[in-house]
MMTF fields as JSON, N, C-alpha, C and O atoms, coordinates in Angstrom:
{
  "mmtfVersion": "1.0.0",
  "mmtfProducer": "UNKNOWN",
  "numBonds": 679,
  "numAtoms": 680,
  "numGroups": 170,
  "numChains": 1,
  "numModels": 1,
  "chainsPerModel": [1],
  "groupsPerChain": [170],
  "chainIdList": ["A"],
  "bondAtomList": [4, 2, 8, 6, 12, 10, 16, 14, 20, 18, 24, 22, 28, 26, 32, 30, 36, 34, 40, 38, 44, 42, 48, 46, 52, 50, 56, 54, 60, 58, 64, 62, 68, 66, 72, 70, 76, 74, 80, 78, 84, 82, 88, 86, 92, 90, 96, 94, 100, 98, 104, 102, 108, 106, 112, 110, 116, 114, 120, 118, 124, 122, 128, 126, 132, 130, 136, 134, 140, 138, 144, 142, 148, 146, 152, 150, 156, 154, 160, 158, 164, 162, 168, 166, 172, 170, 176, 174, 180, 178, 184, 182, 188, 186, 192, 190, 196, 194, 200, 198, 204, 202, 208, 206, 212, 210, 216, 214, 220, 218, 224, 222, 228, 226, 232, 230, 236, 234, 240, 238, 244, 242, 248, 246, 252, 250, 256, 254, 260, 258, 264, 262, 268, 266, 272, 270, 276, 274, 280, 278, 284, 282, 288, 286, 292, 290, 296, 294, 300, 298, 304, 302, 308, 306, 312, 310, 316, 314, 320, 318, 324, 322, 328, 326, 332, 330, 336, 334, 340, 338, 344, 342, 348, 346, 352, 350, 356, 354, 360, 358, 364, 362, 368, 366, 372, 370, 376, 374, 380, 378, 384, 382, 388, 386, 392, 390, 396, 394, 400, 398, 404, 402, 408, 406, 412, 410, 416, 414, 420, 418, 424, 422, 428, 426, 432, 430, 436, 434, 440, 438, 444, 442, 448, 446, 452, 450, 456, 454, 460, 458, 464, 462, 468, 466, 472, 470, 476, 474, 480, 478, 484, 482, 488, 486, 492, 490, 496, 494, 500, 498, 504, 502, 508, 506, 512, 510, 516, 514, 520, 518, 524, 522, 528, 526, 532, 530, 536, 534, 540, 538, 544, 542, 548, 546, 552, 550, 556, 554, 560, 558, 564, 562, 568, 566, 572, 570, 576, 574, 580, 578, 584, 582, 588, 586, 592, 590, 596, 594, 600, 598, 604, 602, 608, 606, 612, 610, 616, 614, 620, 618, 624, 622, 628, 626, 632, 630, 636, 634, 640, 638, 644, 642, 648, 646, 652, 650, 656, 654, 660, 658, 664, 662, 668, 666, 672, 670, 676, 674],
  "bondOrderList": [1, 1, 1, 1, 1, 1, 1, 1, 1, 1, 1, 1, 1, 1, 1, 1, 1, 1, 1, 1, 1, 1, 1, 1, 1, 1, 1, 1, 1, 1, 1, 1, 1, 1, 1, 1, 1, 1, 1, 1, 1, 1, 1, 1, 1, 1, 1, 1, 1, 1, 1, 1, 1, 1, 1, 1, 1, 1, 1, 1, 1, 1, 1, 1, 1, 1, 1, 1, 1, 1, 1, 1, 1, 1, 1, 1, 1, 1, 1, 1, 1, 1, 1, 1, 1, 1, 1, 1, 1, 1, 1, 1, 1, 1, 1, 1, 1, 1, 1, 1, 1, 1, 1, 1, 1, 1, 1, 1, 1, 1, 1, 1, 1, 1, 1, 1, 1, 1, 1, 1, 1, 1, 1, 1, 1, 1, 1, 1, 1, 1, 1, 1, 1, 1, 1, 1, 1, 1, 1, 1, 1, 1, 1, 1, 1, 1, 1, 1, 1, 1, 1, 1, 1, 1, 1, 1, 1, 1, 1, 1, 1, 1, 1, 1, 1, 1, 1, 1, 1],
  "groupList": [{"groupName": "UNK", "atomNameList": ["N", "CA", "C", "O"], "elementList": ["N", "C", "C", "O"], "formalChargeList": [0, 0, 0, 0], "bondAtomList": [1, 0, 2, 1, 3, 2], "bondOrderList": [1, 1, 2], "singleLetterCode": "X", "chemCompType": "L-PEPTIDE LINKING"}],
  "groupTypeList": [0, 0, 0, 0, 0, 0, 0, 0, 0, 0, 0, 0, 0, 0, 0, 0, 0, 0, 0, 0, 0, 0, 0, 0, 0, 0, 0, 0, 0, 0, 0, 0, 0, 0, 0, 0, 0, 0, 0, 0, 0, 0, 0, 0, 0, 0, 0, 0, 0, 0, 0, 0, 0, 0, 0, 0, 0, 0, 0, 0, 0, 0, 0, 0, 0, 0, 0, 0, 0, 0, 0, 0, 0, 0, 0, 0, 0, 0, 0, 0, 0, 0, 0, 0, 0, 0, 0, 0, 0, 0, 0, 0, 0, 0, 0, 0, 0, 0, 0, 0, 0, 0, 0, 0, 0, 0, 0, 0, 0, 0, 0, 0, 0, 0, 0, 0, 0, 0, 0, 0, 0, 0, 0, 0, 0, 0, 0, 0, 0, 0, 0, 0, 0, 0, 0, 0, 0, 0, 0, 0, 0, 0, 0, 0, 0, 0, 0, 0, 0, 0, 0, 0, 0, 0, 0, 0, 0, 0, 0, 0, 0, 0, 0, 0, 0, 0, 0, 0, 0, 0],
  "groupIdList": [1, 2, 3, 4, 5, 6, 7, 8, 9, 10, 11, 12, 13, 14, 15, 16, 17, 18, 19, 20, 21, 22, 23, 24, 25, 26, 27, 28, 29, 30, 31, 32, 33, 34, 35, 36, 37, 38, 39, 40, 41, 42, 43, 44, 45, 46, 47, 48, 49, 50, 51, 52, 53, 54, 55, 56, 57, 58, 59, 60, 61, 62, 63, 64, 65, 66, 67, 68, 69, 70, 71, 72, 73, 74, 75, 76, 77, 78, 79, 80, 81, 82, 83, 84, 85, 86, 87, 88, 89, 90, 91, 92, 93, 94, 95, 96, 97, 98, 99, 100, 101, 102, 103, 104, 105, 106, 107, 108, 109, 110, 111, 112, 113, 114, 115, 116, 117, 118, 119, 120, 121, 122, 123, 124, 125, 126, 127, 128, 129, 130, 131, 132, 133, 134, 135, 136, 137, 138, 139, 140, 141, 142, 143, 144, 145, 146, 147, 148, 149, 150, 151, 152, 153, 154, 155, 156, 157, 158, 159, 160, 161, 162, 163, 164, 165, 166, 167, 168, 169, 170],
  "secStructList": [7, 3, 3, 3, 7, 4, 4, 4, 7, 3, 3, 3, 3, 7, 6, 6, 1, 1, 1, 3, 3, 3, 3, 3, 3, 3, 3, 3, 3, 6, 6, 3, 3, 3, 3, 3, 3, 3, 3, 3, 3, 3, 7, 1, 1, 3, 3, 7, 7, 7, 7, 6, 6, 3, 3, 3, 3, 3, 3, 3, 3, 3, 1, 1, 7, 3, 3, 3, 3, 3, 6, 6, 3, 3, 3, 3, 3, 7, 5, 6, 7, 7, 3, 3, 3, 3, 6, 6, 1, 7, 3, 3, 3, 3, 7, 7, 6, 6, 7, 7, 3, 3, 3, 3, 3, 3, 3, 3, 3, 6, 6, 1, 7, 7, 7, 3, 3, 3, 7, 7, 7, 3, 3, 3, 7, 7, 7, 1, 3, 3, 3, 3, 3, 3, 3, 3, 3, 3, 3, 3, 6, 6, 3, 3, 3, 7, 6, 6, 7, 3, 3, 3, 3, 1, 1, 7, 3, 3, 3, 3, 3, 3, 3, 3, 3, 3, 3, 3, 7, 7],
  "xCoordList": [0.848, 0.0, 0.891, 1.882, 0.528, 1.245, 0.361, -0.808, 0.901, 0.14, 0.723, 1.93, -0.142, 0.236, -0.422, -1.627, 0.375, -0.121, -0.563, 0.023, -1.614, -2.219, -1.201, -1.327, -0.216, 0.777, 1.75, 2.516, 1.731, 2.687, 2.12, 2.841, 0.851, 0.227, 0.736, 1.278, 0.545, 1.014, -0.16, -1.193, -0.007, -1.034, -0.639, 0.538, -1.638, -1.394, -2.623, -3.736, -2.432, -3.583, -4.473, -4.001, -5.764, -6.684, -6.265, -5.626, -6.625, -6.317, -6.933, -6.371, -8.099, -8.732, -8.289, -8.769, -7.383, -6.844, -7.782, -7.457, -8.933, -9.944, -9.871, -10.695, -8.897, -8.798, -7.553, -6.634, -7.531, -6.371, -6.825, -7.861, -6.032, -6.248, -5.15, -3.997, -5.513, -4.539, -4.439, -5.367, -3.309, -3.121, -2.644, -1.623, -3.39, -3.047, -2.144, -1.096, -2.553, -1.79, -2.227, -3.349, -1.313, -1.679, -0.757, 0.304, -1.187, -0.375, -0.48, -1.551, 0.657, 0.72, 1.416, 2.152, 1.176, 1.875, 2.203, 1.314, 3.491, 3.906, 3.518, 3.26, 3.472, 3.119, 1.622, 1.205, 0.804, -0.656, -1.214, -0.765, -2.181, -2.795, -3.587, -4.409, -3.329, -4.152, -5.219, -6.402, -4.782, -5.72, -5.099, -3.878, -5.985, -5.542, -6.592, -7.794, -6.121, -6.976, -6.594, -5.412, -7.592, -7.295, -8.454, -9.535, -8.198, -9.226, -9.236, -8.213, -10.407, -10.518, -11.612, -12.481, -11.551, -12.562, -13.382, -12.835, -14.692, -15.611, -16.23, -17.028, -15.849, -16.27, -17.282, -17.862, -17.493, -18.435, -18.898, -18.274, -19.992, -20.465, -19.412, -18.765, -19.239, -18.274, -17.925, -18.368, -17.113, -16.784, -15.786, -14.909, -15.95, -14.962, -13.984, -14.326, -12.778, -11.796, -12.275, -12.954, -11.908, -12.246, -11.033, -9.906, -11.274, -10.218, -10.623, -11.391, -10.117, -10.468, -10.079, -9.023, -10.945, -10.726, -10.567, -9.95, -11.129, -11.06, -12.473, -13.363, -12.661, -13.907, -13.672, -12.599, -14.683, -14.542, -15.568, -16.681, -15.16, -16.034, -15.769, -14.614, -16.815, -16.676, -17.535, -18.682, -16.971, -17.709, -17.482, -16.342, -18.555, -18.441, -18.1, -18.784, -17.032, -16.578, -17.124, -17.622, -17.032, -17.441, -18.235, -18.027, -19.147, -19.95, -21.271, -21.522, -22.122, -23.472, -23.565, -24.566, -22.53, -22.583, -23.033, -23.129, -23.307, -23.657, -24.256, -24.417, -24.58, -25.143, -24.155, -23.569, -23.968, -23.141, -24.068, -24.888, -23.94, -24.791, -23.935, -22.906, -24.386, -23.713, -24.503, -25.603, -23.959, -24.636, -24.897, -23.97, -26.157, -26.523, -26.145, -26.252, -25.706, -25.291, -26.124, -26.207, -26.733, -27.465, -27.397, -28.236, -26.395, -26.104, -26.136, -25.553, -26.818, -26.748, -25.514, -25.421, -24.578, -23.354, -23.571, -23.388, -23.962, -24.311, -23.265, -22.562, -23.152, -22.132, -22.185, -23.23, -21.02, -20.782, -21.666, -22.007, -22.041, -22.826, -22.052, -22.197, -21.233, -20.42, -21.274, -22.331, -20.794, -21.417, -20.335, -19.162, -20.737, -19.784, -20.214, -21.404, -19.208, -19.486, -18.254, -17.146, -18.464, -17.367, -16.547, -17.103, -15.233, -14.352, -14.25, -13.81, -14.658, -14.542, -15.823, -15.893, -16.833, -18.062, -17.942, -17.757, -18.043, -17.975, -19.138, -20.304, -18.805, -19.816, -19.497, -18.362, -20.547, -20.424, -21.005, -22.0, -20.375, -20.961, -21.965, -21.656, -23.163, -24.18, -24.774, -24.619, -25.448, -26.144, -25.246, -25.635, -24.043, -23.154, -23.648, -23.392, -24.352, -24.854, -23.755, -23.988, -22.543, -21.418, -20.862, -19.99, -21.358, -20.862, -19.785, -19.862, -18.791, -17.641, -17.896, -18.362, -17.584, -17.616, -16.253, -15.625, -15.797, -14.561, -14.951, -15.801, -14.328, -14.673, -13.446, -12.317, -13.711, -12.712, -12.959, -14.086, -11.901, -12.024, -11.25, -10.126, -11.867, -11.218, -11.276, -12.353, -10.122, -10.064, -9.409, -8.372, -10.02, -9.455, -9.501, -10.407, -8.508, -8.498, -9.739, -10.113, -10.365, -11.629, -11.512, -12.493, -10.339, -10.211, -10.201, -10.296, -10.087, -10.114, -11.552, -12.397, -11.839, -13.163, -13.405, -12.471, -14.657, -14.99, -14.721, -14.986, -14.193, -13.922, -15.221, -16.272, -15.125, -16.245, -15.861, -14.741, -16.769, -16.533, -17.688, -18.854, -17.354, -18.388, -17.821, -16.615, -18.71, -18.334, -18.42, -19.512, -17.29, -17.318, -17.453, -17.157, -17.907, -17.935, -17.433, -17.975, -16.419, -15.897, -14.927, -14.08, -15.051, -14.098, -14.377, -15.526, -13.299, -13.379, -12.559, -11.379, -13.19, -12.531, -11.473, -11.578, -10.46, -9.422, -10.042, -11.105, -9.359, -9.804, -9.435, -9.921, -8.583, -8.118, -7.218, -6.739, -7.0, -6.246, -7.257, -8.146, -7.136, -8.05, -7.405, -6.261, -8.157, -7.724, -8.71, -9.922, -8.19, -9.017, -8.641, -7.52, -9.575, -9.355, -10.057, -11.278, -9.282, -9.836, -10.627, -10.117, -11.875, -12.729, -12.556, -13.011, -11.909, -11.592, -10.599, -10.0, -10.419, -9.53, -10.104, -11.293, -9.258, -9.71, -8.561, -7.413, -8.901, -7.891, -8.221, -9.377, -7.189, -7.326, -6.25, -5.06, -6.667, -5.703, -4.834, -3.67, -5.387, -4.639, -3.734, -3.07, -3.692, -2.855, -3.712, -4.775, -3.243, -3.969, -3.835, -2.74, -4.973, -5.003, -5.621, -6.599, -5.05, -5.634, -6.498, -6.458, -7.271, -8.152, -7.361, -6.315, -7.873, -7.36, -6.093, -5.486, -5.678, -4.622, -5.217, -6.434, -4.349, -4.773, -3.973, -2.748, -4.661, -4.003, -4.314, -5.467, -3.283, -3.428, -2.991, -1.929, -3.806, -3.466, -4.133, -5.162, -3.537, -4.161, -4.792, -5.406, -4.642, -5.194, -6.46, -6.836, -7.112, -8.292, -7.886, -6.725, -8.843, -8.542, -9.772, -10.9, -9.529, -10.582, -10.552, -9.485, -11.735, -11.855, -12.606, -13.653, -12.062, -12.734, -12.687, -11.624, -13.815, -13.887, -14.414, -14.677, -14.563, -15.149, -14.088, -13.156, -14.239, -13.36, -14.196, -15.277, -13.684, -14.224, -13.32, -12.107, -13.898, -13.12, -13.315, -14.404, -12.244, -12.293, -11.6, -10.483, -12.271, -11.67, -11.347, -12.236, -10.039, -9.558, -9.186, -8.583, -9.543, -9.229, -8.155, -8.457, -6.9, -5.772, -4.905, -3.912],
  "yCoordList": [-1.179, 0.0, 1.239, 1.31, 2.189, 3.468, 4.531, 4.663, 5.286, 6.321, 7.683, 7.902, 8.583, 9.964, 10.868, 10.784, 11.724, 12.602, 13.943, 14.449, 14.508, 15.742, 16.87, 17.67, 16.954, 18.021, 17.889, 18.813, 16.754, 16.513, 16.774, 16.634, 17.15, 17.32, 18.574, 19.486, 18.586, 19.675, 20.544, 20.021, 21.865, 22.781, 23.254, 23.479, 23.404, 23.889, 24.635, 24.364, 25.575, 26.316, 25.415, 24.466, 25.731, 25.024, 25.24, 26.239, 24.309, 24.429, 25.699, 26.287, 26.136, 27.349, 28.602, 29.696, 28.464, 29.606, 30.225, 31.274, 29.621, 30.223, 29.766, 30.179, 28.919, 28.433, 27.599, 27.62, 26.862, 26.05, 24.625, 24.405, 23.671, 22.252, 21.764, 22.182, 20.883, 20.19, 18.778, 17.981, 18.477, 17.157, 16.174, 16.398, 15.074, 14.058, 12.996, 12.667, 12.464, 11.397, 11.304, 11.666, 10.808, 10.59, 9.55, 9.237, 9.021, 8.082, 8.467, 8.809, 8.402, 8.698, 7.554, 6.778, 7.46, 6.49, 7.19, 7.674, 7.235, 7.91, 9.373, 9.921, 10.019, 11.435, 11.701, 12.852, 10.662, 10.823, 10.428, 9.455, 11.182, 10.911, 9.606, 9.393, 8.735, 7.537, 7.833, 7.567, 8.389, 8.782, 9.849, 9.973, 10.622, 11.649, 11.809, 11.799, 11.957, 12.247, 13.631, 13.923, 14.485, 15.848, 16.415, 15.83, 17.57, 18.341, 19.742, 20.248, 20.362, 21.74, 22.438, 21.794, 23.748, 24.56, 25.278, 25.9, 25.186, 25.916, 27.009, 26.736, 28.259, 29.38, 30.293, 31.171, 30.086, 30.935, 30.202, 29.236, 30.676, 30.125, 30.375, 31.421, 29.411, 29.605, 28.31, 27.233, 28.428, 27.262, 26.323, 26.746, 25.044, 24.031, 23.909, 24.22, 23.461, 23.205, 22.048, 21.136, 22.103, 21.048, 20.133, 20.602, 18.823, 17.82, 16.815, 15.894, 16.978, 16.047, 14.608, 14.357, 13.674, 12.227, 11.78, 10.751, 12.563, 12.247, 12.108, 12.897, 11.091, 10.932, 11.494, 11.317, 12.171, 12.799, 12.251, 11.877, 12.216, 11.833, 12.852, 13.097, 13.445, 14.523, 14.207, 13.779, 14.421, 14.255, 15.489, 15.802, 16.192, 17.336, 16.799, 15.921, 17.342, 16.932, 17.84, 17.365, 19.131, 20.141, 21.217, 21.473, 21.843, 22.908, 22.373, 21.168, 23.29, 22.906, 22.221, 21.572, 22.364, 21.809, 22.841, 24.031, 22.371, 23.244, 22.382, 21.173, 22.993, 22.294, 22.415, 23.477, 21.33, 21.344, 21.285, 20.373, 22.258, 22.289, 22.503, 23.178, 21.911, 22.036, 21.25, 20.78, 21.101, 20.369, 18.925, 18.12, 18.606, 17.258, 16.922, 15.765, 17.907, 17.684, 18.574, 19.784, 17.974, 18.707, 17.859, 16.986, 18.127, 17.285, 18.087, 19.168, 17.552, 18.116, 17.537, 16.325, 18.386, 17.968, 18.252, 19.376, 17.213, 17.331, 16.631, 15.745, 17.016, 16.419, 14.886, 14.277, 14.298, 12.856, 12.036, 10.894, 12.618, 11.927, 12.021, 13.007, 11.018, 11.083, 11.246, 10.629, 12.086, 12.26, 12.092, 12.369, 11.639, 11.409, 12.206, 12.394, 12.679, 13.415, 13.375, 13.101, 13.65, 13.653, 14.925, 16.021, 14.781, 15.926, 16.84, 17.983, 16.347, 17.189, 17.95, 18.635, 17.845, 18.618, 19.869, 19.751, 21.067, 22.282, 22.329, 22.257, 22.45, 22.559, 23.762, 24.234, 24.246, 25.376, 24.993, 24.273, 25.48, 25.377, 26.509, 27.657, 26.194, 27.21, 26.942, 25.859, 27.945, 27.769, 27.739, 27.219, 28.294, 28.304, 29.28, 29.093, 30.313, 31.299, 31.959, 32.437, 31.985, 32.589, 31.738, 32.187, 30.512, 29.617, 28.702, 28.289, 28.39, 27.603, 26.111, 25.693, 25.322, 23.859, 23.328, 23.844, 22.298, 21.607, 20.269, 19.567, 19.909, 18.636, 17.771, 18.253, 16.474, 15.453, 15.03, 14.712, 15.027, 14.743, 13.5, 13.278, 12.699, 11.546, 11.769, 11.965, 11.738, 11.842, 10.583, 10.149, 9.999, 8.796, 8.924, 9.538, 8.332, 8.299, 7.553, 6.53, 8.061, 7.502, 6.038, 5.3, 5.601, 4.215, 3.213, 2.007, 3.701, 2.82, 2.636, 3.497, 1.523, 1.374, 2.508, 2.999, 2.913, 4.008, 3.598, 2.461, 4.533, 4.225, 4.134, 4.605, 3.527, 3.472, 4.296, 4.178, 5.124, 5.917, 5.671, 5.708, 5.419, 5.148, 5.356, 5.533, 5.331, 5.46, 4.072, 3.62, 3.391, 2.009, 1.924, 2.867, 0.764, 0.45, -0.973, -1.886, -1.174, -2.517, -2.957, -2.181, -4.212, -4.818, -4.39, -4.33, -4.093, -3.77, -4.816, -5.013, -5.483, -6.548, -5.98, -4.845, -6.786, -6.406, -6.324, -6.887, -5.617, -5.468, -4.096, -3.091, -4.038, -2.755, -2.074, -2.705, -0.798, 0.015, 0.703, 1.401, 0.519, 1.128, 2.357, 2.316, 3.454, 4.688, 4.98, 4.983, 5.223, 5.54, 6.941, 7.164, 7.881, 9.271, 9.523, 9.405, 9.872, 10.046, 11.344, 12.424, 11.223, 12.393, 12.936, 14.037, 12.17, 12.5, 11.445, 10.761, 11.306, 10.25, 8.898, 8.638, 8.044, 6.745, 5.75, 6.111, 4.489, 3.442, 2.636, 2.295, 2.337, 1.495, 0.425, 0.735, -0.824, -1.918, -1.793, -2.191, -1.24, -1.078, 0.14, 0.374, 0.921, 2.125, 3.346, 3.542, 4.164, 5.364, 6.454, 6.741, 7.055, 8.179, 9.383, 9.25, 10.551, 11.804, 12.371, 11.889, 13.392, 14.018, 14.381, 15.026, 13.96, 14.218, 13.442, 13.706, 12.486, 11.554, 10.587, 10.415, 9.963, 9.048, 7.758, 7.79, 6.63, 5.321, 4.655, 4.626, 4.117, 3.417, 1.974, 1.712, 1.034, -0.379, -1.171, -0.765, -2.294, -3.202, -4.389, -5.245, -4.443, -5.549, -5.159, -3.988, -6.161, -5.921, -5.123, -5.15, -4.414, -3.618, -3.509, -3.414, -3.526, -3.233, -1.738, -1.15, -1.123, 0.318, 0.618, 0.031, 1.536, 2.036, 3.556, 4.138, 4.19, 5.641, 6.048, 5.206, 7.35, 7.875, 8.064, 8.853, 7.336, 7.489, 7.473, 6.886, 8.122, 8.01, 7.023, 7.223, 5.965, 4.952, 5.124, 5.458, 4.89, 4.914, 3.659, 3.346, 2.944, 1.776, 2.178, 2.486, 2.167, 2.508, 1.222, 0.324, 1.141, -0.043, 0.342, 0.827, 0.123, 0.545, -0.643, -0.483],
  "zCoordList": [0.0, 0.0, 0.0, 0.727, -0.81, -0.88, -0.238, -0.6, 0.704, 1.395, 1.045, 1.149, 0.634, 0.316, 1.35, 1.588, 1.954, 3.014, 2.434, 1.477, 3.04, 2.536, 2.373, 1.446, 3.232, 3.151, 1.997, 1.723, 1.317, 0.23, -1.163, -2.151, -1.264, -2.575, -3.273, -2.649, -4.572, -5.429, -5.882, -6.301, -5.798, -6.309, -7.692, -7.974, -8.557, -9.915, -10.416, -9.967, -11.345, -11.87, -12.727, -13.353, -12.74, -13.624, -15.067, -15.394, -15.917, -17.347, -17.93, -18.854, -17.394, -17.92, -17.167, -17.465, -16.196, -15.472, -14.453, -13.897, -14.185, -13.31, -11.859, -11.044, -11.523, -10.151, -9.949, -10.768, -8.846, -8.482, -8.18, -7.553, -8.636, -8.363, -7.436, -7.547, -6.526, -5.691, -6.247, -6.113, -6.87, -7.479, -6.423, -5.773, -6.251, -5.267, -5.878, -5.322, -7.02, -7.676, -9.129, -9.48, -9.973, -11.372, -11.98, -11.439, -13.119, -13.889, -15.355, -15.855, -16.028, -17.457, -18.173, -17.563, -19.464, -20.3, -21.609, -22.309, -21.928, -23.153, -23.185, -24.257, -22.025, -21.947, -21.947, -21.823, -22.085, -22.079, -20.712, -20.107, -20.241, -18.951, -18.988, -19.879, -18.007, -17.809, -16.755, -16.964, -15.618, -14.579, -13.686, -13.585, -13.036, -12.095, -11.007, -11.275, -9.78, -8.635, -8.124, -7.943, -7.892, -7.464, -6.653, -6.583, -6.044, -5.344, -5.924, -6.383, -5.897, -6.358, -5.559, -4.97, -5.55, -4.888, -5.945, -6.855, -5.816, -6.694, -5.837, -4.94, -6.126, -5.294, -5.978, -5.34, -7.273, -8.007, -9.26, -9.699, -9.822, -11.086, -12.157, -12.163, -13.067, -14.142, -14.835, -14.435, -15.897, -16.719, -16.048, -15.296, -16.343, -15.976, -17.135, -18.276, -16.846, -17.898, -18.766, -18.295, -20.043, -21.001, -21.141, -21.301, -21.079, -21.214, -22.286, -22.006, -23.517, -24.596, -24.258, -23.678, -24.629, -24.483, -23.029, -22.753, -22.103, -20.67, -20.109, -20.427, -19.269, -18.516, -17.121, -16.544, -16.582, -15.27, -14.29, -14.661, -13.038, -11.941, -10.845, -10.498, -10.297, -9.321, -8.101, -8.231, -6.925, -5.675, -4.815, -4.472, -4.464, -3.559, -2.17, -1.644, -1.588, -0.254, 0.835, 1.856, 0.622, 1.596, 0.877, -0.309, 1.606, 1.029, 0.504, 0.535, 0.015, -0.388, -1.747, -2.05, -2.558, -3.905, -4.922, -4.621, -6.126, -7.243, -8.339, -8.169, -9.445, -10.594, -11.744, -11.954, -12.489, -13.699, -14.895, -15.009, -15.792, -16.983, -18.223, -18.184, -19.324, -20.613, -21.636, -21.344, -22.829, -23.899, -23.464, -23.383, -23.187, -22.769, -21.34, -20.933, -20.57, -19.176, -18.258, -18.466, -17.254, -16.224, -14.954, -14.732, -14.131, -12.969, -11.676, -11.591, -10.672, -9.329, -8.656, -8.467, -8.296, -7.604, -6.123, -5.654, -5.402, -3.992, -3.135, -3.621, -1.866, -1.011, -0.98, -0.752, -1.219, -1.144, -2.081, -1.772, -3.237, -4.272, -5.582, -6.304, -5.908, -7.134, -8.395, -8.53, -9.311, -10.627, -11.688, -11.44, -12.863, -13.958, -15.182, -15.434, -15.949, -17.178, -18.068, -17.607, -19.344, -20.315, -20.157, -20.071, -20.119, -19.934, -21.134, -21.008, -22.313, -23.504, -23.819, -24.839, -22.968, -23.13, -22.258, -21.047, -22.849, -22.035, -21.035, -21.421, -19.755, -18.699, -17.823, -17.761, -17.144, -16.23, -14.881, -14.799, -13.83, -12.495, -12.361, -12.681, -11.891, -11.63, -10.25, -9.686, -9.73, -8.459, -7.241, -6.195, -7.363, -6.195, -5.134, -3.945, -5.561, -4.613, -3.809, -2.699, -4.377, -3.682, -2.555, -1.81, -2.422, -1.377, -1.946, -3.104, -1.138, -1.575, -1.362, -0.303, -2.383, -2.29, -2.693, -3.618, -1.997, -2.363, -2.956, -2.409, -4.083, -4.702, -4.94, -5.027, -5.043, -5.344, -6.782, -7.16, -7.579, -9.009, -9.398, -8.946, -10.24, -10.85, -12.352, -12.915, -12.998, -14.458, -14.992, -14.491, -16.014, -16.628, -18.141, -18.703, -18.786, -20.248, -20.721, -20.148, -21.752, -22.238, -22.655, -22.564, -23.109, -23.563, -22.4, -22.624, -21.175, -19.999, -19.517, -19.761, -18.834, -18.22, -17.225, -16.592, -17.097, -16.186, -14.737, -14.346, -13.948, -12.543, -11.742, -12.177, -10.584, -9.644, -8.425, -7.929, -7.938, -6.728, -5.764, -6.157, -4.492, -3.497, -2.1, -1.922, -1.114, 0.297, 0.926, 1.27, 1.08, 1.569, 3.086, 3.819, 3.519, 4.946, 5.09, 4.467, 5.893, 6.119, 5.052, 4.609, 4.638, 3.702, 2.261, 1.825, 1.535, 0.11, -0.633, -0.343, -1.591, -2.35, -3.289, -3.754, -3.558, -4.52, -5.912, -6.172, -6.79, -8.169, -8.675, -8.158, -9.677, -10.18, -9.159, -8.217, -9.355, -8.399, -7.503, -7.993, -6.208, -5.252, -4.636, -4.184, -4.624, -3.978, -2.852, -3.067, -1.659, -0.499, -0.024, 0.432, -0.128, 0.241, 1.57, 1.664, 2.598, 3.946, 4.06, 3.763, 4.492, 4.707, 6.124, 6.437, 6.955, 8.344, 8.795, 7.964, 10.091, 10.581, 10.162, 10.348, 9.598, 9.095, 9.163, 9.421, 8.923, 8.786, 7.545, 7.294, 6.775, 5.588, 5.683, 5.739, 5.701, 5.821, 7.051, 7.03, 8.137, 9.38, 9.425, 10.435, 8.353, 8.286, 8.616, 8.028, 9.56, 9.962, 8.906, 8.421, 8.559, 7.619, 8.313, 9.049, 8.076, 8.546, 7.418, 6.285, 7.746, 6.748, 5.491, 5.564, 4.352, 3.004, 2.654, 1.616, 3.497, 3.084, 2.065, 1.993, 1.284, 0.225, 0.326, 0.446, 0.278, 0.254, -1.08, -1.511, -1.734, -3.012, -2.826, -2.262, -3.299, -3.187, -4.303, -4.841, -4.637, -5.599, -4.884, -5.52, -3.568, -2.795, -2.068, -2.021, -1.501, -0.679, 0.556, 0.965, 1.146, 2.335, 3.22, 2.738, 4.523, 5.493, 5.758, 5.934, 5.786, 5.956, 7.245, 7.516, 8.04, 9.237, 9.186, 8.974, 9.377, 9.281, 7.915, 7.055, 7.733, 6.499, 5.421, 5.583, 4.327, 3.17, 1.901, 1.858, 0.879, -0.471, -1.185, -1.25, -1.716, -2.429, -3.927, -4.392, -4.673, -6.135, -6.632, -6.219, -7.52, -8.166, -9.603, -10.397, -9.92, -11.26, -11.98, -11.393, -13.234, -14.035, -15.042, -16.132, -14.67, -15.52, -15.894, -16.604]
}
C-alpha cells in the first residue's frame, strides 16, 4: 500500500486559469494521462476546464454543492454523491450562490473502463487500483489516515472511518 499525506500534494492552476487544483496522484503512459486524482474549490459560477478524451467523476466533499450544466449535461453535484461526465463537453458550475464547495475529481483516459466511486464500509474486495481518500480520521488496511490523506493499493482492504473509495481499471 502506498500512502500519500495531505501536506505533500502539489497545487497547480486550472487548465482554464480560473482556479487552483490540488493534485493528489496521477499516472501517465507515453506522456498521455491515464488517470488523475485531485481536489478543487468551486467558489463561483463559471466554466470548468475542457479535457479532450477524458472521462470525469466529481464528488463534492465540503460545502453545499452546485449544478453542472452544458450540452446534454445537467447534474446536481451534492455532497458525497459522485457524478460522472465527459471531460470534452464544455460545462459550467451554476447555483453556487457565492458559497464555496470543495470537490474530489477523478479523471481517466476515455479508452479505460470508467472508474467506480463510493463510500465504503468494512471490507473492500481487490480489483483494479483502489484509492481511499480520507474524509476524516480513518484506517485502511490497518494504516492510519488523517483528513485528506490518500491510500493506493491493488489488494483488498478493510476500511474504518469515512473514506471516499475509487476503483480505477488501468
